[in-house]
């Protein structure tokens, strides 16, 4: 079982990069502990900026640093980074096209017991609606490492959303090809495609493995990049499997499922099911409990696939 959280992977990778590049800075909003940035602060105190609980200032300062040729990485709770500072993200970062790396920590339901104020279930929707910003949700520690390596070489603004706790590995190691904007087919199949991102990917794989024992052939796409969308992979999956289930740690409105549905309804309509949090304040509890409540765990995904395949057969 993996014991390394994605936030620690980001810190470790940034320490390695920043030791070689004095232009790299990390900024936090009274969240160095939540972001697991203690090692970075200890080794590179002159490349660290603490703004306090002032997310708007945090993003504005980072945008100014980027405009000056520096390489700022912002680490702040996703629920606050995506809502309190959204004007600065829209204008100072995206519209001004400043290569700020926005890292939303403890995203989705990571702060499960703290309720709606700390749940981050609208961030993908609002970020998707802003032109000029990439959105990526790494699935595990290996993909997080690959992502931070890739981000080092991009000049695009980017929003990275990660969870709080260690998650089970999706990949055995980091020896695989990774590119922002390119989905990864983790498992091929012919009956249905499960599309997931972030922490939901492991559950999608587990559901596909269970369905295989029942004779259901599931393709699993890790759609780690929500924007830009890998349209080719999604359209191919729709054409070759004829049914799509999307799974996300987000509201059912405006996130991964919406992005996939918007593409398919205009190009290749197929039976589809969007799994996420319904239009209500999410119930409080541990992440696992809330996932189970809303059918976002492997069992829930498996049930959704069965239901969708019944519709697919009826349609045929």
PDB file of N, CA and C in Angstrom, residues 196-232:
ATOM      1  N   UNK A 196     -12.090   8.292 -15.970  1.00  0.00           N
ATOM      2  CA  UNK A 196     -11.932   8.851 -14.625  1.00  0.00           C
ATOM      3  C   UNK A 196     -10.687   9.713 -14.577  1.00  0.00           C
ATOM      4  N   UNK A 197     -10.574  10.475 -13.487  1.00  0.00           N
ATOM      5  CA  UNK A 197      -9.394  11.317 -13.273  1.00  0.00           C
ATOM      6  C   UNK A 197      -9.100  11.375 -11.786  1.00  0.00           C
ATOM      7  N   UNK A 198      -7.838  11.658 -11.455  1.00  0.00           N
ATOM      8  CA  UNK A 198      -7.452  11.835 -10.060  1.00  0.00           C
ATOM      9  C   UNK A 198      -7.661  10.577  -9.233  1.00  0.00           C
ATOM     10  N   UNK A 199      -8.160  10.764  -8.025  1.00  0.00           N
ATOM     11  CA  UNK A 199      -8.317   9.661  -7.088  1.00  0.00           C
ATOM     12  C   UNK A 199      -9.332   8.628  -7.551  1.00  0.00           C
ATOM     13  N   UNK A 200     -10.184   8.970  -8.508  1.00  0.00           N
ATOM     14  CA  UNK A 200     -11.213   8.056  -8.988  1.00  0.00           C
ATOM     15  C   UNK A 200     -10.668   6.973  -9.919  1.00  0.00           C
ATOM     16  N   UNK A 201      -9.452   7.158 -10.408  1.00  0.00           N
ATOM     17  CA  UNK A 201      -8.919   6.225 -11.408  1.00  0.00           C
ATOM     18  C   UNK A 201      -8.728   4.830 -10.825  1.00  0.00           C
ATOM     19  N   UNK A 202      -8.203   4.735  -9.621  1.00  0.00           N
ATOM     20  CA  UNK A 202      -7.984   3.425  -9.013  1.00  0.00           C
ATOM     21  C   UNK A 202      -9.308   2.671  -8.847  1.00  0.00           C
ATOM     22  N   UNK A 203     -10.350   3.380  -8.423  1.00  0.00           N
ATOM     23  CA  UNK A 203     -11.655   2.742  -8.292  1.00  0.00           C
ATOM     24  C   UNK A 203     -12.209   2.288  -9.625  1.00  0.00           C
ATOM     25  N   UNK A 204     -11.965   3.072 -10.674  1.00  0.00           N
ATOM     26  CA  UNK A 204     -12.409   2.682 -12.011  1.00  0.00           C
ATOM     27  C   UNK A 204     -11.716   1.404 -12.468  1.00  0.00           C
ATOM     28  N   UNK A 205     -10.420   1.311 -12.197  1.00  0.00           N
ATOM     29  CA  UNK A 205      -9.685   0.089 -12.545  1.00  0.00           C
ATOM     30  C   UNK A 205     -10.198  -1.115 -11.769  1.00  0.00           C
ATOM     31  N   UNK A 206     -10.427  -0.927 -10.477  1.00  0.00           N
ATOM     32  CA  UNK A 206     -10.916  -2.030  -9.648  1.00  0.00           C
ATOM     33  C   UNK A 206     -12.297  -2.489 -10.117  1.00  0.00           C
ATOM     34  N   UNK A 207     -13.143  -1.525 -10.504  1.00  0.00           N
ATOM     35  CA  UNK A 207     -14.462  -1.888 -11.017  1.00  0.00           C
ATOM     36  C   UNK A 207     -14.337  -2.678 -12.315  1.00  0.00           C
ATOM     37  N   UNK A 208     -13.430  -2.262 -13.187  1.00  0.00           N
ATOM     38  CA  UNK A 208     -13.234  -2.966 -14.458  1.00  0.00           C
ATOM     39  C   UNK A 208     -12.740  -4.389 -14.236  1.00  0.00           C
ATOM     40  N   UNK A 209     -11.850  -4.560 -13.261  1.00  0.00           N
ATOM     41  CA  UNK A 209     -11.353  -5.898 -12.949  1.00  0.00           C
ATOM     42  C   UNK A 209     -12.476  -6.791 -12.433  1.00  0.00           C
ATOM     43  N   UNK A 210     -13.336  -6.245 -11.592  1.00  0.00           N
ATOM     44  CA  UNK A 210     -14.461  -7.026 -11.068  1.00  0.00           C
ATOM     45  C   UNK A 210     -15.444  -7.368 -12.180  1.00  0.00           C
ATOM     46  N   UNK A 211     -15.696  -6.413 -13.067  1.00  0.00           N
ATOM     47  CA  UNK A 211     -16.625  -6.655 -14.170  1.00  0.00           C
ATOM     48  C   UNK A 211     -16.081  -7.699 -15.139  1.00  0.00           C
ATOM     49  N   UNK A 212     -14.759  -7.755 -15.271  1.00  0.00           N
ATOM     50  CA  UNK A 212     -14.154  -8.746 -16.162  1.00  0.00           C
ATOM     51  C   UNK A 212     -14.481 -10.164 -15.716  1.00  0.00           C
ATOM     52  N   UNK A 213     -14.583 -10.375 -14.403  1.00  0.00           N
ATOM     53  CA  UNK A 213     -14.915 -11.711 -13.893  1.00  0.00           C
ATOM     54  C   UNK A 213     -16.350 -12.091 -14.237  1.00  0.00           C
ATOM     55  N   UNK A 214     -17.153 -11.082 -14.604  1.00  0.00           N
ATOM     56  CA  UNK A 214     -18.544 -11.325 -14.988  1.00  0.00           C
ATOM     57  C   UNK A 214     -18.704 -11.371 -16.507  1.00  0.00           C
ATOM     58  N   UNK A 215     -17.590 -11.228 -17.207  1.00  0.00           N
ATOM     59  CA  UNK A 215     -17.643 -11.276 -18.655  1.00  0.00           C
ATOM     60  C   UNK A 215     -17.869  -9.932 -19.323  1.00  0.00           C
ATOM     61  N   UNK A 216     -17.776  -8.842 -18.564  1.00  0.00           N
ATOM     62  CA  UNK A 216     -17.948  -7.495 -19.126  1.00  0.00           C
ATOM     63  C   UNK A 216     -16.574  -6.918 -19.436  1.00  0.00           C
ATOM     64  N   UNK A 217     -16.378  -6.521 -20.674  1.00  0.00           N
ATOM     65  CA  UNK A 217     -15.088  -5.997 -21.122  1.00  0.00           C
ATOM     66  C   UNK A 217     -15.089  -4.474 -21.033  1.00  0.00           C
ATOM     67  N   UNK A 218     -14.308  -3.929 -20.081  1.00  0.00           N
ATOM     68  CA  UNK A 218     -14.284  -2.482 -19.815  1.00  0.00           C
ATOM     69  C   UNK A 218     -12.968  -1.860 -20.252  1.00  0.00           C
ATOM     70  N   UNK A 219     -13.065  -0.826 -21.044  1.00  0.00           N
ATOM     71  CA  UNK A 219     -11.906   0.023 -21.291  1.00  0.00           C
ATOM     72  C   UNK A 219     -11.838   1.052 -20.160  1.00  0.00           C
ATOM     73  N   UNK A 220     -10.644   1.372 -19.708  1.00  0.00           N
ATOM     74  CA  UNK A 220     -10.469   2.389 -18.670  1.00  0.00           C
ATOM     75  C   UNK A 220      -9.542   3.469 -19.195  1.00  0.00           C
ATOM     76  N   UNK A 221     -10.053   4.693 -19.252  1.00  0.00           N
ATOM     77  CA  UNK A 221      -9.257   5.840 -19.666  1.00  0.00           C
ATOM     78  C   UNK A 221      -8.957   6.716 -18.457  1.00  0.00           C
ATOM     79  N   UNK A 222      -7.682   6.967 -18.241  1.00  0.00           N
ATOM     80  CA  UNK A 222      -7.263   7.940 -17.236  1.00  0.00           C
ATOM     81  C   UNK A 222      -7.199   9.298 -17.934  1.00  0.00           C
ATOM     82  N   UNK A 223      -8.238  10.095 -17.750  1.00  0.00           N
ATOM     83  CA  UNK A 223      -8.312  11.409 -18.386  1.00  0.00           C
ATOM     84  C   UNK A 223      -7.737  12.440 -17.418  1.00  0.00           C
ATOM     85  N   UNK A 224      -6.430  12.319 -17.165  1.00  0.00           N
ATOM     86  CA  UNK A 224      -5.807  13.185 -16.160  1.00  0.00           C
ATOM     87  C   UNK A 224      -5.903  14.660 -16.528  1.00  0.00           C
ATOM     88  N   UNK A 225      -5.961  14.978 -17.813  1.00  0.00           N
ATOM     89  CA  UNK A 225      -6.076  16.363 -18.245  1.00  0.00           C
ATOM     90  C   UNK A 225      -7.519  16.657 -18.641  1.00  0.00           C
ATOM     91  N   UNK A 226      -8.162  17.523 -17.868  1.00  0.00           N
ATOM     92  CA  UNK A 226      -9.536  17.914 -18.168  1.00  0.00           C
ATOM     93  C   UNK A 226      -9.553  18.999 -19.245  1.00  0.00           C
ATOM     94  N   UNK A 227      -8.486  19.796 -19.283  1.00  0.00           N
ATOM     95  CA  UNK A 227      -8.360  20.845 -20.281  1.00  0.00           C
ATOM     96  C   UNK A 227      -6.879  21.061 -20.568  1.00  0.00           C
ATOM     97  N   UNK A 228      -6.411  20.892 -21.815  1.00  0.00           N
ATOM     98  CA  UNK A 228      -7.171  20.543 -23.018  1.00  0.00           C
ATOM     99  C   UNK A 228      -7.605  19.078 -23.017  1.00  0.00           C
ATOM    100  N   UNK A 229      -8.758  18.830 -23.558  1.00  0.00           N
ATOM    101  CA  UNK A 229      -9.355  17.498 -23.559  1.00  0.00           C
ATOM    102  C   UNK A 229      -8.774  16.654 -24.698  1.00  0.00           C
ATOM    103  N   UNK A 230      -8.528  15.384 -24.400  1.00  0.00           N
ATOM    104  CA  UNK A 230      -8.067  14.454 -25.438  1.00  0.00           C
ATOM    105  C   UNK A 230      -9.293  13.956 -26.200  1.00  0.00           C
ATOM    106  N   UNK A 231      -9.737  14.753 -27.148  1.00  0.00           N
ATOM    107  CA  UNK A 231     -10.962  14.445 -27.881  1.00  0.00           C
ATOM    108  C   UNK A 231     -10.826  13.150 -28.675  1.00  0.00           C
ATOM    109  N   UNK A 232      -9.668  12.917 -29.244  1.00  0.00           N
ATOM    110  CA  UNK A 232      -9.467  11.721 -30.070  1.00  0.00           C
ATOM    111  C   UNK A 232      -9.677  10.450 -29.252  1.00  0.00           C
TER     112      UNK A 232
END
